[in-house]
CSV table of C-alpha atoms and ligand atoms in Angstrom, one decimal:
chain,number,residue,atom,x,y,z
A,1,UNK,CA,0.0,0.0,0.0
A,2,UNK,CA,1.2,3.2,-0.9
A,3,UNK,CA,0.9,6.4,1.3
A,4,UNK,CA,-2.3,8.4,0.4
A,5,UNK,CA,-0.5,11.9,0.6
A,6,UNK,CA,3.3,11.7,1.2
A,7,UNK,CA,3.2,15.4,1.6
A,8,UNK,CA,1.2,15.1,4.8
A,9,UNK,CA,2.8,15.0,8.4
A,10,UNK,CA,2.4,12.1,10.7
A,11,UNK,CA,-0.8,12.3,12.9
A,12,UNK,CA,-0.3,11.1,16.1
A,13,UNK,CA,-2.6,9.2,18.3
A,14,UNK,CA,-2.3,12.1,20.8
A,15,UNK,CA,-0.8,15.3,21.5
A,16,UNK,CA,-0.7,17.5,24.2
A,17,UNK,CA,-1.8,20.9,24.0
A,18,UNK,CA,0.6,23.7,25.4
A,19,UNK,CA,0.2,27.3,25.1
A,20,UNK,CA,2.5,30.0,25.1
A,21,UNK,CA,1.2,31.8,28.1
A,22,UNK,CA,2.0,28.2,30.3
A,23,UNK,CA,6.1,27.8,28.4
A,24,UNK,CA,6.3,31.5,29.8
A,25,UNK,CA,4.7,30.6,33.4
A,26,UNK,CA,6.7,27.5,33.3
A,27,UNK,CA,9.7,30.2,32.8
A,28,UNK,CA,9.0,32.3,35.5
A,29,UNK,CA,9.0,29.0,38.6
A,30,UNK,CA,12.3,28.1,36.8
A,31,UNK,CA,13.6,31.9,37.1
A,32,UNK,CA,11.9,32.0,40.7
A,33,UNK,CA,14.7,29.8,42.6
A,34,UNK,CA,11.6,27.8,44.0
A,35,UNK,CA,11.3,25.0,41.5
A,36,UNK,CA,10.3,21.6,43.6
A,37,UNK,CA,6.4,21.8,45.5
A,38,UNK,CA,5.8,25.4,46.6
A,39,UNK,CA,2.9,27.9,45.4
A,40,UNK,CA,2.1,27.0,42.2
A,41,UNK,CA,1.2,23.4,43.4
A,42,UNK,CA,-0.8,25.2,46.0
A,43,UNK,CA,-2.8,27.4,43.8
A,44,UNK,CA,-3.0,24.1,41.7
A,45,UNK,CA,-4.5,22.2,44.4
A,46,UNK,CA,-7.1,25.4,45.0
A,47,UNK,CA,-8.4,25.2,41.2
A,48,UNK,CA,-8.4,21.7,41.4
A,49,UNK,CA,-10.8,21.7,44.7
A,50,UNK,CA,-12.8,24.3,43.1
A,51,UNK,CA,-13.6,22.3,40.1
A,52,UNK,CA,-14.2,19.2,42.8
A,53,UNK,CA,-16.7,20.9,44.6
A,54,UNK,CA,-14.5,22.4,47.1
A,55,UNK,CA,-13.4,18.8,48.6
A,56,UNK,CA,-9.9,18.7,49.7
A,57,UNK,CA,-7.4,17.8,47.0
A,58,UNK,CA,-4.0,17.2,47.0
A,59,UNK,CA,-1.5,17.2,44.2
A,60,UNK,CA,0.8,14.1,43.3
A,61,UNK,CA,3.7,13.5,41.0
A,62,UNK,CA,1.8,10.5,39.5
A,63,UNK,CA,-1.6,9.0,39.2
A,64,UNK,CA,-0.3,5.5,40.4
A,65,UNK,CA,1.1,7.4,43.2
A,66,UNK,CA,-2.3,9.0,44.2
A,67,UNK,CA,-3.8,5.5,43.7
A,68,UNK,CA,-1.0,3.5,46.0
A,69,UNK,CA,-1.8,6.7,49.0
A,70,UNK,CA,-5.6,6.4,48.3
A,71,UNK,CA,-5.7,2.7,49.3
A,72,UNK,CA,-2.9,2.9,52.2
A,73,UNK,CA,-5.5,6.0,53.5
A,74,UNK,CA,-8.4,3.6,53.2
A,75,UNK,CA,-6.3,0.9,55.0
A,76,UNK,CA,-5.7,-1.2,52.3
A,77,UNK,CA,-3.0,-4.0,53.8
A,78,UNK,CA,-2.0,-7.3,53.4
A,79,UNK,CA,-4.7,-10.1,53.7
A,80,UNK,CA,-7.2,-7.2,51.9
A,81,UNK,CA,-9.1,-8.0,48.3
A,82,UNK,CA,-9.9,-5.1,46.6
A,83,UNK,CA,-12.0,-5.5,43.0
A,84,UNK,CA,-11.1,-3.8,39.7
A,85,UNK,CA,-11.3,-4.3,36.0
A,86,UNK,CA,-8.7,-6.5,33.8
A,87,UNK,CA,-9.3,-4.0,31.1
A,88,UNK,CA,-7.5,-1.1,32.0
A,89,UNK,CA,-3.9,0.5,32.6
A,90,UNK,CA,-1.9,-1.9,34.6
A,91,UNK,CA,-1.2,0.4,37.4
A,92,UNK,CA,-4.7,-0.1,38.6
A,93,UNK,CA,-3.7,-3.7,39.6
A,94,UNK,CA,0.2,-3.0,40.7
A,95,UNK,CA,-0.7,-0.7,43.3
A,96,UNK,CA,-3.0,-3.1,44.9
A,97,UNK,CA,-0.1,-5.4,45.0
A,98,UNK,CA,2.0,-2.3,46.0
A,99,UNK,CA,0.4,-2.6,49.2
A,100,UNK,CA,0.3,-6.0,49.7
A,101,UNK,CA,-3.5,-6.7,49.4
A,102,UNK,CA,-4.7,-8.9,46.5
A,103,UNK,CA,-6.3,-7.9,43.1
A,104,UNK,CA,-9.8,-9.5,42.7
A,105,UNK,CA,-11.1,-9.2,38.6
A,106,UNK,CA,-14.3,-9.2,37.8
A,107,UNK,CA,-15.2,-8.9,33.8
A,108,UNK,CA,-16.2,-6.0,32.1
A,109,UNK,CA,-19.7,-5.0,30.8
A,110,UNK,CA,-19.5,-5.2,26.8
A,111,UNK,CA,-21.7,-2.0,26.5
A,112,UNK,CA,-19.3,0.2,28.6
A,113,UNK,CA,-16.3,-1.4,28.2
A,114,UNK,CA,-16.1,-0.6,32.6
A,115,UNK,CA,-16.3,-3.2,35.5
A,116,UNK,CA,-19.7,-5.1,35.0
A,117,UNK,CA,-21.6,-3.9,37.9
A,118,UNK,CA,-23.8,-6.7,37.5
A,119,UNK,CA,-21.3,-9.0,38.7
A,120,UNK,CA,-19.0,-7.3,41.6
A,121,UNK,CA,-21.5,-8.5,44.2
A,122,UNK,CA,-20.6,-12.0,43.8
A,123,UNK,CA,-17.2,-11.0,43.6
A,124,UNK,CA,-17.1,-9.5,47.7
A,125,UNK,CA,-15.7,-11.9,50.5
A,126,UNK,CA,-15.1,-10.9,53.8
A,127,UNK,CA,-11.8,-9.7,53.1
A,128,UNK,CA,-12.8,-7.4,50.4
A,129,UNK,CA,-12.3,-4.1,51.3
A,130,UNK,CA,-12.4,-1.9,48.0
A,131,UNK,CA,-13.6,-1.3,45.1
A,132,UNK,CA,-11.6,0.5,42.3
A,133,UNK,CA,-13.6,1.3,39.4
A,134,UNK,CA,-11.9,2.5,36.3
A,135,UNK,CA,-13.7,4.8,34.1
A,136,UNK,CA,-11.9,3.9,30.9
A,137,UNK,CA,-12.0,6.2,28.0
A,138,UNK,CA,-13.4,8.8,29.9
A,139,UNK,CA,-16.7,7.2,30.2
A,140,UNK,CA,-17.9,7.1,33.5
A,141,UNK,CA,-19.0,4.2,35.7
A,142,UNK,CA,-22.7,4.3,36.8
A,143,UNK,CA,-21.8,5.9,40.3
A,144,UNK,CA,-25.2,5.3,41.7
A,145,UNK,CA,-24.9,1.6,41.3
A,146,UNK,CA,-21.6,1.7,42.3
A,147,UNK,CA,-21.8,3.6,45.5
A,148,UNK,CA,-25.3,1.4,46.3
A,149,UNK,CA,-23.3,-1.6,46.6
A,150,UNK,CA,-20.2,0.1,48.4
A,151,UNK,CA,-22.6,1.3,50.5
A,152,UNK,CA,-24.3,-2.0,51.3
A,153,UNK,CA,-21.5,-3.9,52.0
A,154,UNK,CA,-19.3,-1.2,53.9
A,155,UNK,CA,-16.4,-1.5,51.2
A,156,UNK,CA,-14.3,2.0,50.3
A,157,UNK,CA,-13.8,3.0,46.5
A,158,UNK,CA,-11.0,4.5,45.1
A,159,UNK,CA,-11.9,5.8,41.8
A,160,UNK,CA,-9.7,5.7,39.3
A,161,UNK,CA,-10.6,8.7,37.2
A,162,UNK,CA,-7.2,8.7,35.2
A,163,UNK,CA,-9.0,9.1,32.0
A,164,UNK,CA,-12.3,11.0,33.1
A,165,UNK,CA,-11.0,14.3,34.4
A,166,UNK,CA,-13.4,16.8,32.7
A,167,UNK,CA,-16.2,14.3,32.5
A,168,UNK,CA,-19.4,14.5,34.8
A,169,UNK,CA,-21.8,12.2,36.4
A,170,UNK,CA,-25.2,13.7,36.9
A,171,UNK,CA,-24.4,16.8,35.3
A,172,UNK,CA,-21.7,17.1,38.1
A,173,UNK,CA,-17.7,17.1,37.7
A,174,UNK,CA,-16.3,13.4,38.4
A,175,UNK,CA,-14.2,14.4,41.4
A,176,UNK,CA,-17.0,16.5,43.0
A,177,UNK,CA,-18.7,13.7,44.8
A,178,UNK,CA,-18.1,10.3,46.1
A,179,UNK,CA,-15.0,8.5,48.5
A,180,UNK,CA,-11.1,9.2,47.3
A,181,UNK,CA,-11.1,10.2,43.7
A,182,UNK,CA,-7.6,9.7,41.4
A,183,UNK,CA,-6.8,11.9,38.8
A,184,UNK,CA,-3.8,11.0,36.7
A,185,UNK,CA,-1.9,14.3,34.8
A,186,UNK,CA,0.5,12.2,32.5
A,187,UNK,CA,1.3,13.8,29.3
A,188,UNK,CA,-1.6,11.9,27.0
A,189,UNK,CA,-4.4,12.6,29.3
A,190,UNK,CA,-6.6,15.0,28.7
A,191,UNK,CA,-5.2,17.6,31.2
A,192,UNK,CA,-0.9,17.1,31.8
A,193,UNK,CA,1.3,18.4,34.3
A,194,UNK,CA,3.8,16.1,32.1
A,195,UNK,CA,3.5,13.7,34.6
A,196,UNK,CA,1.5,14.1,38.0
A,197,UNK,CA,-1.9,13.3,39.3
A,198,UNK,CA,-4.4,14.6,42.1
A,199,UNK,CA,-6.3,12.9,45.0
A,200,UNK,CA,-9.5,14.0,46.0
A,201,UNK,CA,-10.0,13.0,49.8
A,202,UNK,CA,-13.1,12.4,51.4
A,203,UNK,CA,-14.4,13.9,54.6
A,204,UNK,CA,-13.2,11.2,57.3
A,205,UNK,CA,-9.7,11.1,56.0
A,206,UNK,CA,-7.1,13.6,57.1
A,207,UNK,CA,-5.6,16.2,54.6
A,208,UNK,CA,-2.2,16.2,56.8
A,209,UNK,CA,-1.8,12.5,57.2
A,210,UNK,CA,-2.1,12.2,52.9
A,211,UNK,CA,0.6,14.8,52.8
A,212,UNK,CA,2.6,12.5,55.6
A,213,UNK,CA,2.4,9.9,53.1
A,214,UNK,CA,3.1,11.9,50.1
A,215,UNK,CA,6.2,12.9,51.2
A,216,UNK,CA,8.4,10.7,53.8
A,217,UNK,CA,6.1,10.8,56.7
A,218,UNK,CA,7.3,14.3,57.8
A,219,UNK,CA,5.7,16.2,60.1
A,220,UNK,CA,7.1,20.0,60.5
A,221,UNK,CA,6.8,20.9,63.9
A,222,UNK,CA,6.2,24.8,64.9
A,223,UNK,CA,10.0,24.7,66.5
A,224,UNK,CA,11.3,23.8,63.3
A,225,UNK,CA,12.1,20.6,64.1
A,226,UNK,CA,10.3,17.5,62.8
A,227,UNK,CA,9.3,14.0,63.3
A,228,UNK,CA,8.5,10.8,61.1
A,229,UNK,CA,5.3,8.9,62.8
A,230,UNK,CA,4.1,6.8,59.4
A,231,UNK,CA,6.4,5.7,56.1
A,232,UNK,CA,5.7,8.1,53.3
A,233,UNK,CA,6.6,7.2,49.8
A,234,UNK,CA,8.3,10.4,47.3
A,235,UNK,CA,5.4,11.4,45.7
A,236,UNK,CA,5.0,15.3,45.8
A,237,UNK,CA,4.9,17.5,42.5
A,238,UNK,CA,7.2,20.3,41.7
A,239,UNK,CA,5.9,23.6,41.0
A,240,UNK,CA,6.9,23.1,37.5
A,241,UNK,CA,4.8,20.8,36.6
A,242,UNK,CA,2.2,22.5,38.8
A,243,UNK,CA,2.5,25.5,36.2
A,244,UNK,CA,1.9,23.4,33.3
A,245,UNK,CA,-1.2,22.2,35.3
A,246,UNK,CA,-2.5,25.7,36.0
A,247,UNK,CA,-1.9,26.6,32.5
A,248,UNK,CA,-4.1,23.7,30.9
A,249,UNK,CA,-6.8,24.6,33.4
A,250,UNK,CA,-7.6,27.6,31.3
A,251,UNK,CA,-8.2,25.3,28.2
A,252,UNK,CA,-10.2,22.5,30.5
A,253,UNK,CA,-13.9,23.3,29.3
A,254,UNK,CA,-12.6,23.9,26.0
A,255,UNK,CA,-10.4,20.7,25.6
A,256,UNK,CA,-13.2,19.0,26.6
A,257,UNK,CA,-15.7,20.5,24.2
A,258,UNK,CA,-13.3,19.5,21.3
A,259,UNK,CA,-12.7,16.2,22.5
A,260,UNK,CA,-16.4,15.8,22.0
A,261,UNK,CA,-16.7,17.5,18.9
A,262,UNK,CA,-14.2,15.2,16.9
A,263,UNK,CA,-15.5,11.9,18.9
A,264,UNK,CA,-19.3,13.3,17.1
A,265,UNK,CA,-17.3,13.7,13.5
A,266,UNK,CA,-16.1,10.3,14.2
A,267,UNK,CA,-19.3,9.0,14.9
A,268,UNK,CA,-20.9,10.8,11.5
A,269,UNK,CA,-17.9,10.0,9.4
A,270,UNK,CA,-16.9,6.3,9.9
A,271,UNK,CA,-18.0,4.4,7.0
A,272,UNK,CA,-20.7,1.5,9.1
A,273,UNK,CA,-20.1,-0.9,6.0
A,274,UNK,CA,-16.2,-1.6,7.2
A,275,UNK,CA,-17.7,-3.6,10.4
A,276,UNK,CA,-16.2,-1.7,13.5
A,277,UNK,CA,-17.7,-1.4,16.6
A,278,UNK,CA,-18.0,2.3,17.8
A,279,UNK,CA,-17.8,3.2,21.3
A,280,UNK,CA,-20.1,3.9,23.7
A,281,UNK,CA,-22.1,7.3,21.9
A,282,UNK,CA,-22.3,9.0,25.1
A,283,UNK,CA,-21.6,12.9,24.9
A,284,UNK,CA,-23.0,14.2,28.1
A,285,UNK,CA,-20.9,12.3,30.6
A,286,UNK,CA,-17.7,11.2,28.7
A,287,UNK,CA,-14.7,13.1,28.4
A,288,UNK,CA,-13.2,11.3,25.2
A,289,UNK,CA,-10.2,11.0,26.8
A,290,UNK,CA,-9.9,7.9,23.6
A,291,UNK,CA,-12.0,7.0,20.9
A,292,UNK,CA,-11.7,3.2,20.6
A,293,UNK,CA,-13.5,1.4,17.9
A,294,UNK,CA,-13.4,-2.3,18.1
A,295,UNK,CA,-11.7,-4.3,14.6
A,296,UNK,CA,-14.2,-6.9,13.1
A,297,UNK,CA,-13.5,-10.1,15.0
A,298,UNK,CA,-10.4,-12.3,13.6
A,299,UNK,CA,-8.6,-9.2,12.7
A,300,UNK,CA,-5.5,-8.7,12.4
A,301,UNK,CA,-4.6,-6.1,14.6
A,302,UNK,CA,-0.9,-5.4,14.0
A,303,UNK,CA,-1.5,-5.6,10.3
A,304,UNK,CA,-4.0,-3.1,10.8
A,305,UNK,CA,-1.9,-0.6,12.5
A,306,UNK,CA,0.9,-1.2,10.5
A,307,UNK,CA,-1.8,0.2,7.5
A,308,UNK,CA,-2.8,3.2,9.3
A,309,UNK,CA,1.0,3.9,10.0
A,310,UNK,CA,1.5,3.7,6.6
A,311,UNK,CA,-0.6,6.4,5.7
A,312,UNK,CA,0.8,8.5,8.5
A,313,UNK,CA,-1.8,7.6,11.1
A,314,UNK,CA,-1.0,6.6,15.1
A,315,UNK,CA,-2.8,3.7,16.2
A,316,UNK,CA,-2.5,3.0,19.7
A,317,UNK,CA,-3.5,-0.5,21.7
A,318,UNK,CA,-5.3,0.6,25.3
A,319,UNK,CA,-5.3,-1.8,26.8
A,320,UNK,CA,-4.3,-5.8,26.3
A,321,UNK,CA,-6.6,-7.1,29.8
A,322,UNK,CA,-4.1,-7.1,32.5
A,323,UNK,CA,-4.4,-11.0,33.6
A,324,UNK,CA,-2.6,-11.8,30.9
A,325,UNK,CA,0.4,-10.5,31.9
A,326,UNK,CA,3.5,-12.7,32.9
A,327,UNK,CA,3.2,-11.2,36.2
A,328,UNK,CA,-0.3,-11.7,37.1
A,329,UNK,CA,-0.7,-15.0,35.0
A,330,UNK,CA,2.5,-16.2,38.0
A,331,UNK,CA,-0.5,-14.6,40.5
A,332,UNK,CA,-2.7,-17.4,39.1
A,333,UNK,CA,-4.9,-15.9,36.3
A,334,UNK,CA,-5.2,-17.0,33.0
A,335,UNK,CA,-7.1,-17.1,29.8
A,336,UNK,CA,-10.7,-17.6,29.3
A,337,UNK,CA,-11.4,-16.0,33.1
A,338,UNK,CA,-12.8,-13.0,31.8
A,339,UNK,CA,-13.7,-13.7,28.6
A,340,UNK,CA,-15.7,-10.0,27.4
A,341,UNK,CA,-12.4,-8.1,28.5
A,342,UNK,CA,-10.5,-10.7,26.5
A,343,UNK,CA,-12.5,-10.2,23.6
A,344,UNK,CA,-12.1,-6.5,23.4
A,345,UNK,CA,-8.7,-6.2,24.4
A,346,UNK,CA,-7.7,-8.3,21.5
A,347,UNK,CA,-10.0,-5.9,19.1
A,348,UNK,CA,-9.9,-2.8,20.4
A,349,UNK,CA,-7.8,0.3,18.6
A,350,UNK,CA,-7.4,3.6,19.9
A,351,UNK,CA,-7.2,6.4,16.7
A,352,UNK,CA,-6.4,10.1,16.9
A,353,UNK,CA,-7.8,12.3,19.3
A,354,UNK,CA,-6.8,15.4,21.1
A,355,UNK,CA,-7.8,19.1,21.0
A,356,UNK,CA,-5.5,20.3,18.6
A,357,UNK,CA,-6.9,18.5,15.9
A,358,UNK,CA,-9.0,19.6,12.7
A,359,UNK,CA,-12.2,18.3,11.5
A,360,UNK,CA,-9.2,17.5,8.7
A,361,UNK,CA,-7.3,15.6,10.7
A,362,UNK,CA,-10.3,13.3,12.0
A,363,UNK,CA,-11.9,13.2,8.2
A,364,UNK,CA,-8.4,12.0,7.0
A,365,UNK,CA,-8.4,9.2,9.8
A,366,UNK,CA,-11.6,8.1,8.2
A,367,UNK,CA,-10.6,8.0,4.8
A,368,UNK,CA,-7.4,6.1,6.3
A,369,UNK,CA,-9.9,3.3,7.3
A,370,UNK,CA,-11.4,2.9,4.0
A,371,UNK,CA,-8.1,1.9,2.9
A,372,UNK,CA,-6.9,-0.3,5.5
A,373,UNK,CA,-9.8,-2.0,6.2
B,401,PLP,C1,-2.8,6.9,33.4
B,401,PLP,C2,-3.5,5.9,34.2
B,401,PLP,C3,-3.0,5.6,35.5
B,401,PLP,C4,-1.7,6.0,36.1
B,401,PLP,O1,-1.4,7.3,36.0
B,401,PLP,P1,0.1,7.8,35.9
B,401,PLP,O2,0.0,9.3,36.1
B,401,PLP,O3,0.7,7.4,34.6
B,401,PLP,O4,0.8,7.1,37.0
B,401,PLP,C5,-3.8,4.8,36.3
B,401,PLP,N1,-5.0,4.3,35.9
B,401,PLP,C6,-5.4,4.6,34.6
B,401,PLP,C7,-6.7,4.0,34.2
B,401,PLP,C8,-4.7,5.4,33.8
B,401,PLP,O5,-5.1,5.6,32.5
């Protein structure tokens, strides 16, 4: 096959966007002498709680980080089960293991693509103690189902909203509501601090012990002195990144609105007749943080992306389910345990999609299709 337009520049699967305004603020912490966690991940923090309702947030250099402090807040130990998805980014699971409790699958719902709600119920023992729900792509998981079964049997949830900052539930911001909330800020979601993430705590849980844990167990004292009276990990952001963060606030609604815009174009422009399955057509809660159509069954994936790279178009692959990994296949899991996340792990594709890109841009994806389908 031979590219469609040699002329045209490779379109990648996702791009941040970074405005000029943020390289200059960026500029000014690196000018200031105060570079590592100071102000700007302070004011960060306050837009952050703003947009979450006013809840207490705290600012993290990862979102695995904010995940690994979420569970040791909810304490999450050894001997613990605490339920997730196989189909999602891998550090859902590690940080369970992090803390020595043990990941508990249960098998997506086809529809959404998230944890089958239908089916976590019969997933609880009596050493379950969490629930982490993953709202992949974006989309969010049913949090009135989810928090009605929490609720009945006493479990915490730590959502993993990676993917669906910007997105709503019930007309509210995800983050706004609910128990410990995880934001992840790595450089392809849909807001970056390059890398970093957020935690939004809920009332019971002490701001000052998540900091403790953030960052060594230190506690300043008013002498000047300190002490260390729990083991913190390294966790804290730098007011760097922090300024990056602040900066792609301003474009949040925006980004957001674009992001749905395109997913629409997809939606109107992808020819039904070459057999993919479309995501989810939700554009009230979802943040198209990914557009993932799923290939025809007995496709062949790589040959397909190898097509679409051909005519200067990133694929991406989010995600293969987790249990098949070396490391959790040595846990125990195999294949054929959760067969719907199996099934759309080996089909799924993620194509272009991120603010900065034209109607153009999307309409040349489709055309891309066409040809390598
Ligand atoms: C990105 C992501 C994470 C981890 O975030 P990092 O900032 O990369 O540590 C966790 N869960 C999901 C679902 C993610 O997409």
């Amino acid at each position: 096959m031979s590219p469609a337009s040699p002329a045209l520049p490779m379109l990648p699967m996702t791009r941040p966007s970074i405005d000029e305004e943020t390289i200059a603020a960026v500029c000014e912490v690196l000018r200031s002498g105060w570079i590592t966690s100071g102000p700007k991940v302070q004011a960060f923090e306050a837009a952050l709680s703003e947009i979450c309702g006013g809840r207490p947030v705290r600012a993290f250099n990862s979102g695995t980080a904010t995940l690994e402090v979420a569970l040791r807040l909810a304490g999450v130990g050894p001997g613990d089960e605490v339920i997730t998805t196989p189909l999602t980014w891998v550090a859902t699971a590690n940080v369970i293991l992090e803390v020595g409790a043990t990941p508990v699958l249960v098998d997506i719902d086809p529809a959404s693509r998230n944890i089958d709600l239908e089916r976590i119920e019969e997933a609880i023992t009596p050493r379950t103690r969490a629930l982490i729900p993953v709202d992949l792509a974006g989309l969010p998981v049913d949090r009135g189902r989810l928090y009605a079964i929490a609720g009945r049997h006493r479990l915490r949830v730590v959502e993993d909203a990676a993917q669906s900052f910007g997105a709503a539930w019930n007309g509210q911001p995800i983050g706004s509501s609910g128990d410990f909330v995880s934001f992840s800020f790595h450089a392809n979601k849909n807001l970056t601090t390059c890398e970093g993430g957020a935690l939004v705590l809920p009332a019971d849980i002490d701001p000052a012990l998540c900091e403790r844990l953030r960052l060594q167990g230190v506690r300043r004292l008013a002498d000047g002195n300190m002490d260390v009276d729990v083991l913190g990990g390294k966790f804290n952001l730098t007011d760097v990144a922090a300024a990056v963060g602040l900066g792609q606030l301003r474009h949040l609604r925006e980004f957001t609105a674009r992001r749905r815009a395109l997913a629409q174009r997809y939606f109107e422009r992808i020819d039904p007749a070459l057999g993919l399955t479309l995501p989810p057509a939700d554009f009230v809660n979802c943040n198209w943080h990914m557009f993932q159509p799923l290939l025809p069954a007995g496709s062949d994936r790589g040959a397909f992306i190898a097509a679409m790279k051909e005519q200067g178009i990133g694929v991406g692959v989010h995600y293969p389910p987790l249990h098949l990994f070396s490391l959790y296949r040595g846990l125990g899991f195999h294949a054929g345990q959760f067969p719907h996340a199996e099934d759309i792990g080996a089909r799924t594709v993620t194509l272009p999609l991120f603010p900065a890109m034209s109607d153009a841009d999307a309409d040349r994806v489709c055309a891309a299709l066409n040809r390598a389908l």
